[in-house]
mmCIF file of C-alpha atoms in Angstrom:
data_model
loop_
_atom_site.group_PDB
_atom_site.id
_atom_site.type_symbol
_atom_site.label_atom_id
_atom_site.label_comp_id
_atom_site.label_asym_id
_atom_site.label_seq_id
_atom_site.Cartn_x
_atom_site.Cartn_y
_atom_site.Cartn_z
ATOM 1 C CA MET A 1 6.709 11.055 -57.395
ATOM 2 C CA SER A 2 8.836 12.671 -54.704
ATOM 3 C CA SER A 3 6.329 15.452 -54.133
ATOM 4 C CA VAL A 4 3.604 12.871 -53.548
ATOM 5 C CA ILE A 5 5.724 11.037 -51.010
ATOM 6 C CA ARG A 6 6.412 14.268 -49.139
ATOM 7 C CA SER A 7 2.727 15.190 -49.050
ATOM 8 C CA VAL A 8 1.733 12.126 -46.992
ATOM 9 C CA PRO A 9 3.450 13.009 -43.681
ATOM 10 C CA VAL A 10 2.473 16.672 -44.091
ATOM 11 C CA THR A 11 -1.200 15.720 -44.409
ATOM 12 C CA ALA A 12 -0.987 13.318 -41.487
ATOM 13 C CA GLY A 13 0.648 16.010 -39.397
ATOM 14 C CA LEU A 14 -2.072 18.495 -40.268
ATOM 15 C CA VAL A 15 -4.763 15.985 -39.293
ATOM 16 C CA ALA A 16 -3.102 15.266 -35.946
ATOM 17 C CA ALA A 17 -2.642 18.965 -35.308
ATOM 18 C CA SER A 18 -6.260 19.706 -36.135
ATOM 19 C CA VAL A 19 -7.414 17.070 -33.679
ATOM 20 C CA LEU A 20 -5.248 18.505 -30.939
ATOM 21 C CA LEU A 21 -6.386 22.033 -31.704
ATOM 22 C CA ALA A 22 -10.003 20.912 -31.597
ATOM 23 C CA GLY A 23 -9.461 19.473 -28.138
ATOM 24 C CA CYS A 24 -7.683 22.605 -26.976
ATOM 25 C CA ALA A 25 -10.367 24.831 -28.503
ATOM 26 C CA ALA A 26 -12.980 22.971 -26.498
ATOM 27 C CA LEU A 27 -10.938 23.588 -23.383
ATOM 28 C CA GLY A 28 -10.826 27.276 -24.143
ATOM 29 C CA ASP A 29 -14.589 27.655 -24.459
ATOM 30 C CA ASP A 30 -15.741 29.778 -21.507
ATOM 31 C CA SER A 31 -19.420 29.592 -22.429
ATOM 32 C CA SER A 32 -20.168 27.647 -19.254
ATOM 33 C CA GLY A 33 -18.675 27.883 -15.791
ATOM 34 C CA ASN A 34 -16.000 30.462 -15.046
ATOM 35 C CA GLY A 35 -13.393 28.965 -17.329
ATOM 36 C CA ARG A 36 -12.426 26.332 -14.753
ATOM 37 C CA ARG A 37 -12.540 22.746 -15.923
ATOM 38 C CA ALA A 38 -12.497 19.394 -14.187
ATOM 39 C CA VAL A 39 -12.001 16.031 -15.817
ATOM 40 C CA ALA A 40 -13.434 12.932 -14.114
ATOM 41 C CA SER A 41 -12.552 9.430 -15.225
ATOM 42 C CA PHE A 42 -15.978 7.741 -15.051
ATOM 43 C CA TYR A 43 -19.600 8.380 -14.150
ATOM 44 C CA PRO A 44 -19.862 8.241 -10.321
ATOM 45 C CA LEU A 45 -16.816 10.479 -9.958
ATOM 46 C CA ALA A 46 -18.118 12.893 -12.596
ATOM 47 C CA TRP A 47 -21.561 13.016 -10.989
ATOM 48 C CA VAL A 48 -20.138 13.865 -7.576
ATOM 49 C CA THR A 49 -17.805 16.480 -9.051
ATOM 50 C CA GLU A 50 -20.682 18.137 -10.903
ATOM 51 C CA ARG A 51 -22.823 18.240 -7.766
ATOM 52 C CA VAL A 52 -20.050 19.726 -5.652
ATOM 53 C CA ALA A 53 -18.587 22.127 -8.222
ATOM 54 C CA GLY A 54 -21.927 23.511 -9.329
ATOM 55 C CA ASP A 55 -22.159 26.060 -12.135
ATOM 56 C CA ALA A 56 -18.688 27.444 -11.441
ATOM 57 C CA TRP A 57 -16.999 24.555 -13.273
ATOM 58 C CA THR A 58 -17.333 22.581 -16.460
ATOM 59 C CA VAL A 59 -16.950 18.859 -15.760
ATOM 60 C CA GLU A 60 -16.002 16.362 -18.478
ATOM 61 C CA ASN A 61 -16.564 12.623 -18.024
ATOM 62 C CA LEU A 62 -13.851 10.696 -19.886
ATOM 63 C CA THR A 63 -15.981 7.544 -20.085
ATOM 64 C CA GLN A 64 -18.776 7.905 -22.614
ATOM 65 C CA PRO A 65 -22.335 6.674 -21.907
ATOM 66 C CA GLY A 66 -22.622 2.989 -22.727
ATOM 67 C CA GLN A 67 -18.876 2.415 -22.414
ATOM 68 C CA GLU A 68 -17.563 -0.061 -19.856
ATOM 69 C CA PRO A 69 -15.136 2.065 -17.800
ATOM 70 C CA HIS A 70 -12.580 -0.719 -17.353
ATOM 71 C CA ASP A 71 -12.054 -0.679 -21.121
ATOM 72 C CA LEU A 72 -11.347 3.045 -21.452
ATOM 73 C CA ASP A 73 -8.625 4.106 -23.885
ATOM 74 C CA LEU A 74 -8.075 7.836 -24.108
ATOM 75 C CA SER A 75 -8.328 9.690 -27.406
ATOM 76 C CA ILE A 76 -5.901 12.469 -28.309
ATOM 77 C CA ALA A 77 -8.533 15.080 -27.444
ATOM 78 C CA GLN A 78 -9.288 13.430 -24.081
ATOM 79 C CA THR A 79 -5.603 13.310 -23.199
ATOM 80 C CA ALA A 80 -5.319 16.995 -24.075
ATOM 81 C CA ALA A 81 -8.353 17.781 -21.939
ATOM 82 C CA LEU A 82 -6.891 15.905 -18.996
ATOM 83 C CA GLU A 83 -3.506 17.579 -19.316
ATOM 84 C CA GLN A 84 -5.022 21.063 -19.410
ATOM 85 C CA ALA A 85 -7.722 20.627 -16.766
ATOM 86 C CA ASP A 86 -7.625 22.516 -13.478
ATOM 87 C CA LEU A 87 -8.708 19.396 -11.591
ATOM 88 C CA VAL A 88 -8.521 15.685 -12.399
ATOM 89 C CA VAL A 89 -10.748 13.262 -10.483
ATOM 90 C CA LEU A 90 -9.887 9.573 -10.738
ATOM 91 C CA GLU A 91 -9.551 6.335 -8.822
ATOM 92 C CA GLU A 92 -6.040 5.002 -9.113
ATOM 93 C CA GLY A 93 -5.912 1.405 -10.300
ATOM 94 C CA PHE A 94 -9.394 1.378 -11.829
ATOM 95 C CA GLN A 95 -8.495 2.790 -15.245
ATOM 96 C CA PRO A 96 -4.782 2.448 -16.022
ATOM 97 C CA ALA A 97 -4.980 4.697 -19.104
ATOM 98 C CA VAL A 98 -6.213 7.581 -16.951
ATOM 99 C CA ASP A 99 -3.577 6.939 -14.291
ATOM 100 C CA ALA A 100 -0.833 7.087 -16.904
ATOM 101 C CA ALA A 101 -2.121 10.300 -18.471
ATOM 102 C CA ALA A 102 -2.596 11.977 -15.085
ATOM 103 C CA GLU A 103 1.084 11.507 -14.274
ATOM 104 C CA GLY A 104 1.900 14.154 -16.863
ATOM 105 C CA THR A 105 -0.540 16.797 -15.693
ATOM 106 C CA ASP A 106 0.085 19.822 -13.507
ATOM 107 C CA ALA A 107 -3.573 19.848 -12.443
ATOM 108 C CA ALA A 108 -4.755 19.227 -8.927
ATOM 109 C CA VAL A 109 -5.785 15.595 -8.537
ATOM 110 C CA VAL A 110 -8.391 13.935 -6.348
ATOM 111 C CA ASP A 111 -7.730 10.193 -6.120
ATOM 112 C CA ALA A 112 -10.735 8.390 -4.659
ATOM 113 C CA ALA A 113 -8.539 5.460 -3.661
ATOM 114 C CA ALA A 114 -6.519 7.799 -1.450
ATOM 115 C CA VAL A 115 -9.415 9.588 0.276
ATOM 116 C CA VAL A 116 -11.919 6.738 0.784
ATOM 117 C CA ASP A 117 -11.485 3.649 2.946
ATOM 118 C CA LEU A 118 -11.691 0.861 0.363
ATOM 119 C CA LEU A 119 -12.718 -2.651 1.353
ATOM 120 C CA PRO A 120 -10.353 -5.582 0.851
ATOM 121 C CA ALA A 121 -11.088 -7.779 -2.145
ATOM 122 C CA THR A 122 -11.150 -11.540 -1.993
ATOM 123 C CA ALA A 123 -8.520 -13.313 -4.070
ATOM 124 C CA ASP A 124 -10.881 -14.844 -6.622
ATOM 125 C CA GLY A 125 -14.087 -12.917 -6.183
ATOM 126 C CA HIS A 126 -15.813 -15.672 -4.197
ATOM 127 C CA ASP A 127 -16.156 -16.391 -0.518
ATOM 128 C CA HIS A 128 -15.571 -20.102 -0.982
ATOM 129 C CA GLU A 129 -12.059 -21.415 -1.563
ATOM 130 C CA HIS A 130 -10.897 -23.420 -4.536
ATOM 131 C CA GLU A 131 -9.360 -26.687 -3.495
ATOM 132 C CA GLY A 132 -6.901 -29.049 -5.134
ATOM 133 C CA GLU A 133 -5.443 -28.966 -8.615
ATOM 134 C CA GLU A 134 -8.579 -27.523 -10.217
ATOM 135 C CA GLY A 135 -8.505 -24.592 -7.811
ATOM 136 C CA ALA A 136 -4.855 -23.864 -8.535
ATOM 137 C CA GLU A 137 -5.499 -23.917 -12.278
ATOM 138 C CA ALA A 138 -8.493 -21.632 -11.832
ATOM 139 C CA GLU A 139 -6.451 -19.119 -9.857
ATOM 140 C CA ASP A 140 -3.685 -19.142 -12.488
ATOM 141 C CA ALA A 141 -6.215 -18.598 -15.282
ATOM 142 C CA GLU A 142 -7.914 -15.804 -13.425
ATOM 143 C CA ALA A 143 -4.601 -14.124 -12.751
ATOM 144 C CA GLU A 144 -3.924 -14.116 -16.495
ATOM 145 C CA ASP A 145 -7.416 -12.822 -17.332
ATOM 146 C CA GLY A 146 -7.232 -10.125 -14.678
ATOM 147 C CA GLU A 147 -3.898 -8.593 -15.653
ATOM 148 C CA GLU A 148 -5.564 -5.842 -17.690
ATOM 149 C CA HIS A 149 -7.947 -4.898 -14.864
ATOM 150 C CA ASP A 150 -5.770 -5.650 -11.833
ATOM 151 C CA HIS A 151 -7.266 -3.806 -8.852
ATOM 152 C CA GLY A 152 -4.786 -5.206 -6.342
ATOM 153 C CA ASP A 153 -6.003 -6.174 -2.891
ATOM 154 C CA LEU A 154 -8.803 -3.604 -2.654
ATOM 155 C CA ASP A 155 -12.329 -3.466 -4.033
ATOM 156 C CA PRO A 156 -12.654 -0.205 -6.018
ATOM 157 C CA HIS A 157 -16.486 -0.065 -6.145
ATOM 158 C CA PHE A 158 -16.838 2.253 -3.143
ATOM 159 C CA TRP A 159 -19.558 4.358 -4.789
ATOM 160 C CA LEU A 160 -22.154 1.695 -4.002
ATOM 161 C CA ASP A 161 -21.894 2.802 -0.374
ATOM 162 C CA PRO A 162 -23.620 6.209 -0.266
ATOM 163 C CA LEU A 163 -21.840 7.250 2.920
ATOM 164 C CA LEU A 164 -18.449 6.663 1.302
ATOM 165 C CA VAL A 165 -19.650 8.743 -1.634
ATOM 166 C CA ALA A 166 -20.388 11.541 0.843
ATOM 167 C CA ASP A 167 -16.838 11.283 2.219
ATOM 168 C CA PHE A 168 -15.499 11.416 -1.324
ATOM 169 C CA ALA A 169 -17.606 14.510 -2.028
ATOM 170 C CA ASP A 170 -16.030 16.249 0.965
ATOM 171 C CA ALA A 171 -12.573 15.538 -0.467
ATOM 172 C CA VAL A 172 -13.631 16.925 -3.849
ATOM 173 C CA ALA A 173 -14.972 20.064 -2.175
ATOM 174 C CA GLU A 174 -11.721 20.550 -0.293
ATOM 175 C CA GLN A 175 -9.637 20.278 -3.456
ATOM 176 C CA LEU A 176 -11.951 22.561 -5.408
ATOM 177 C CA GLY A 177 -11.562 25.107 -2.622
ATOM 178 C CA GLU A 178 -7.792 24.925 -2.880
ATOM 179 C CA VAL A 179 -7.942 25.599 -6.611
ATOM 180 C CA ASP A 180 -10.570 28.331 -6.178
ATOM 181 C CA PRO A 181 -10.393 29.748 -2.637
ATOM 182 C CA ASP A 182 -13.127 32.303 -3.337
ATOM 183 C CA GLY A 183 -15.585 29.481 -3.966
ATOM 184 C CA ALA A 184 -14.522 27.253 -1.060
ATOM 185 C CA ALA A 185 -17.569 28.010 1.077
ATOM 186 C CA THR A 186 -19.907 27.254 -1.824
ATOM 187 C CA TYR A 187 -18.196 23.926 -2.553
ATOM 188 C CA ALA A 188 -18.403 22.927 1.088
ATOM 189 C CA GLU A 189 -22.096 23.814 1.152
ATOM 190 C CA ASN A 190 -22.733 21.809 -2.023
ATOM 191 C CA ALA A 191 -20.975 18.813 -0.509
ATOM 192 C CA ALA A 192 -23.082 19.130 2.642
ATOM 193 C CA ASP A 193 -26.273 19.212 0.564
ATOM 194 C CA LEU A 194 -25.109 16.139 -1.325
ATOM 195 C CA ARG A 195 -24.367 14.354 1.937
ATOM 196 C CA THR A 196 -27.973 14.960 2.995
ATOM 197 C CA ASP A 197 -29.206 13.289 -0.201
ATOM 198 C CA LEU A 198 -26.818 10.377 0.238
ATOM 199 C CA GLU A 199 -27.751 9.861 3.879
ATOM 200 C CA ALA A 200 -31.374 9.601 2.778
ATOM 201 C CA VAL A 201 -30.410 6.800 0.361
ATOM 202 C CA ASP A 202 -28.473 5.100 3.144
ATOM 203 C CA GLU A 203 -31.529 5.247 5.392
ATOM 204 C CA ASP A 204 -33.698 3.787 2.620
ATOM 205 C CA TYR A 205 -31.327 0.829 2.304
ATOM 206 C CA THR A 206 -31.040 0.353 6.056
ATOM 207 C CA THR A 207 -34.783 0.188 6.587
ATOM 208 C CA GLY A 208 -35.629 -1.412 3.236
ATOM 209 C CA LEU A 209 -33.316 -4.386 3.732
ATOM 210 C CA ALA A 210 -33.806 -4.797 7.474
ATOM 211 C CA SER A 211 -36.208 -7.720 7.159
ATOM 212 C CA CYS A 212 -35.635 -10.124 4.255
ATOM 213 C CA GLU A 213 -36.531 -13.770 3.739
ATOM 214 C CA ARG A 214 -33.043 -14.505 2.408
ATOM 215 C CA THR A 215 -29.707 -12.720 2.231
ATOM 216 C CA ALA A 216 -27.785 -14.689 -0.438
ATOM 217 C CA THR A 217 -27.677 -12.597 -3.620
ATOM 218 C CA VAL A 218 -26.097 -13.885 -6.844
ATOM 219 C CA VAL A 219 -24.645 -11.108 -9.006
ATOM 220 C CA SER A 220 -22.768 -10.894 -12.285
ATOM 221 C CA HIS A 221 -19.394 -9.747 -10.924
ATOM 222 C CA GLN A 222 -17.832 -8.712 -7.658
ATOM 223 C CA ALA A 223 -19.025 -5.124 -7.644
ATOM 224 C CA PHE A 224 -21.538 -5.099 -4.804
ATOM 225 C CA GLY A 225 -19.488 -5.890 -1.715
ATOM 226 C CA TYR A 226 -20.039 -2.402 -0.322
ATOM 227 C CA LEU A 227 -23.763 -3.159 -0.010
ATOM 228 C CA SER A 228 -23.007 -6.051 2.343
ATOM 229 C CA ARG A 229 -23.217 -3.785 5.356
ATOM 230 C CA TYR A 230 -26.986 -3.706 4.836
ATOM 231 C CA GLY A 231 -27.147 -7.401 5.690
ATOM 232 C CA LEU A 232 -26.957 -9.082 2.272
ATOM 233 C CA ASP A 233 -24.387 -11.656 1.165
ATOM 234 C CA PHE A 234 -23.273 -11.143 -2.430
ATOM 235 C CA GLU A 235 -22.046 -14.109 -4.438
ATOM 236 C CA PRO A 236 -20.445 -13.070 -7.765
ATOM 237 C CA ILE A 237 -20.320 -15.198 -10.889
ATOM 238 C CA ALA A 238 -17.095 -13.434 -11.950
ATOM 239 C CA GLY A 239 -14.454 -11.580 -9.962
ATOM 240 C CA LEU A 240 -13.644 -7.874 -9.797
ATOM 241 C CA SER A 241 -13.320 -7.654 -13.561
ATOM 242 C CA PRO A 242 -16.707 -8.030 -15.306
ATOM 243 C CA ASP A 243 -15.128 -9.852 -18.242
ATOM 244 C CA ALA A 244 -13.588 -12.605 -16.101
ATOM 245 C CA GLU A 245 -14.820 -16.142 -16.722
ATOM 246 C CA PRO A 246 -16.152 -18.306 -13.852
ATOM 247 C CA THR A 247 -14.627 -21.738 -13.316
ATOM 248 C CA ALA A 248 -16.548 -24.990 -13.083
ATOM 249 C CA ALA A 249 -16.034 -24.873 -9.327
ATOM 250 C CA ASP A 250 -17.504 -21.360 -9.180
ATOM 251 C CA LEU A 251 -20.622 -22.431 -11.060
ATOM 252 C CA ALA A 252 -21.061 -25.597 -8.976
ATOM 253 C CA HIS A 253 -20.878 -23.515 -5.808
ATOM 254 C CA LEU A 254 -23.469 -21.064 -7.097
ATOM 255 C CA GLN A 255 -25.817 -23.825 -8.219
ATOM 256 C CA GLU A 256 -25.634 -25.385 -4.769
ATOM 257 C CA LEU A 257 -26.199 -22.002 -3.122
ATOM 258 C CA ILE A 258 -29.241 -21.229 -5.273
ATOM 259 C CA THR A 259 -30.797 -24.578 -4.396
ATOM 260 C CA GLU A 260 -30.023 -24.600 -0.678
ATOM 261 C CA ASP A 261 -30.821 -20.934 0.037
ATOM 262 C CA GLY A 262 -33.865 -20.686 -2.204
ATOM 263 C CA VAL A 263 -32.370 -17.893 -4.302
ATOM 264 C CA THR A 264 -35.027 -16.605 -6.711
ATOM 265 C CA THR A 265 -32.983 -14.255 -8.887
ATOM 266 C CA VAL A 266 -29.639 -14.113 -10.651
ATOM 267 C CA PHE A 267 -28.603 -10.530 -11.351
ATOM 268 C CA SER A 268 -26.988 -9.399 -14.574
ATOM 269 C CA GLU A 269 -25.865 -5.825 -15.093
ATOM 270 C CA ARG A 270 -25.744 -3.066 -17.665
ATOM 271 C CA LEU A 271 -22.756 -2.255 -19.903
ATOM 272 C CA VAL A 272 -21.605 -5.901 -20.092
ATOM 273 C CA SER A 273 -23.113 -9.028 -21.615
ATOM 274 C CA PRO A 274 -25.852 -10.655 -19.475
ATOM 275 C CA LYS A 275 -25.067 -14.076 -20.964
ATOM 276 C CA MET A 276 -23.383 -15.641 -17.915
ATOM 277 C CA ALA A 277 -26.126 -14.554 -15.528
ATOM 278 C CA GLN A 278 -28.917 -15.482 -17.924
ATOM 279 C CA THR A 279 -27.452 -18.931 -18.556
ATOM 280 C CA LEU A 280 -27.111 -19.655 -14.839
ATOM 281 C CA ALA A 281 -30.661 -18.445 -14.177
ATOM 282 C CA ASP A 282 -32.061 -20.562 -17.017
ATOM 283 C CA ASP A 283 -30.160 -23.651 -15.861
ATOM 284 C CA MET A 284 -31.519 -23.263 -12.333
ATOM 285 C CA GLY A 285 -35.050 -22.244 -13.323
ATOM 286 C CA VAL A 286 -34.926 -18.883 -11.543
ATOM 287 C CA THR A 287 -35.452 -15.283 -12.626
ATOM 288 C CA SER A 288 -32.853 -13.028 -14.208
ATOM 289 C CA ALA A 289 -32.951 -9.314 -13.369
ATOM 290 C CA VAL A 290 -30.673 -6.277 -13.567
ATOM 291 C CA LEU A 291 -28.652 -4.892 -10.671
ATOM 292 C CA ASP A 292 -26.729 -1.836 -11.826
ATOM 293 C CA PRO A 293 -23.158 -1.365 -10.536
ATOM 294 C CA ILE A 294 -23.556 2.289 -11.594
ATOM 295 C CA GLU A 295 -20.176 2.378 -13.292
ATOM 296 C CA GLY A 296 -21.728 4.417 -16.092
ATOM 297 C CA LEU A 297 -24.963 5.360 -17.808
ATOM 298 C CA SER A 298 -26.437 3.540 -20.802
ATOM 299 C CA ASP A 299 -29.147 4.258 -23.358
ATOM 300 C CA ASP A 300 -31.658 2.769 -20.912
ATOM 301 C CA THR A 301 -30.511 4.961 -18.018
ATOM 302 C CA SER A 302 -29.628 8.204 -19.818
ATOM 303 C CA GLY A 303 -32.381 10.010 -17.919
ATOM 304 C CA GLU A 304 -31.333 8.630 -14.530
ATOM 305 C CA ASP A 305 -28.688 9.694 -12.034
ATOM 306 C CA TYR A 306 -26.806 8.032 -9.190
ATOM 307 C CA LEU A 307 -29.579 8.598 -6.654
ATOM 308 C CA SER A 308 -32.373 7.176 -8.809
ATOM 309 C CA LEU A 309 -30.263 4.176 -9.865
ATOM 310 C CA MET A 310 -29.421 3.375 -6.257
ATOM 311 C CA ARG A 311 -33.122 3.374 -5.413
ATOM 312 C CA GLU A 312 -33.892 1.156 -8.425
ATOM 313 C CA ASN A 313 -31.265 -1.266 -7.154
ATOM 314 C CA LEU A 314 -32.896 -1.244 -3.735
ATOM 315 C CA THR A 315 -36.265 -2.157 -5.218
ATOM 316 C CA ALA A 316 -34.679 -4.986 -7.205
ATOM 317 C CA LEU A 317 -32.953 -6.349 -4.098
ATOM 318 C CA GLN A 318 -36.128 -6.168 -2.052
ATOM 319 C CA GLN A 319 -38.066 -8.102 -4.683
ATOM 320 C CA ALA A 320 -35.365 -10.732 -5.103
ATOM 321 C CA ASN A 321 -34.851 -11.341 -1.403
ATOM 322 C CA GLY A 322 -38.425 -11.090 -0.154
ATOM 323 C CA CYS A 323 -37.804 -7.986 1.966
ATOM 324 C CA SER A 324 -40.621 -6.223 3.758
#
């Protein structure tokens, strides 16, 4: 009996060790890149890092396709990868598990929140103010719901502004050059090429949304504020966290807005349930469509990239708002 009892922790230890070794073995694979590895916390950051680093680096995205990035919990292998990477790319406050793991790494770190000018976030995710007792209760409830995904006073979704993405790419190039001085000129050139692509997207949005029949745009959650500079007004059903629940006051406001402004479309999004948006659209007799916050890829978008998804979003906005 005693030998059986002793065998349990030994087996468990061997399993844990094998998992860690598997993660470390993956890190030691020099079959791609020059042995330098970057870890990025979710898709837009990984995409930029890949574009800027080029073939000289292997880039791992910690958030798997189809996974909502807010909900990321790191596996043992992912934590090992992060700790042994040469560069970690994250946005502080967006994924607490990554922030905590990055504190223990000796790698160079690019924090998007520190190198990009983030927009302020509204308190409840809506432009209108809650009033009276119902509003106070709604704010208390939302505060409780938002504890897990507390983004503070800033809106983290900067990547929906292509020019801010270009600024972020410059910061990535600078840090890559510090880690690998011999490749600094190449990284800077890659970032400049990426800026050209992003400026083209910016121009498409500027001209494509210059003349629209309406500007009010109802979206699933408060992820699209960075697109407001193109002249649209985004009204979210939920706040910064996509799993937040709207209050009765929120829904009444949106119903009034849809009626008064002639809104034709309520936008849901990928990676989270479309139920709230679909229900509101059905109740109001308008169309439901998808506007992608580009927080990650899904089965439907596995063949896409940031640039193509941004242009798909533009087409959807033009159709919804009668833009010419």
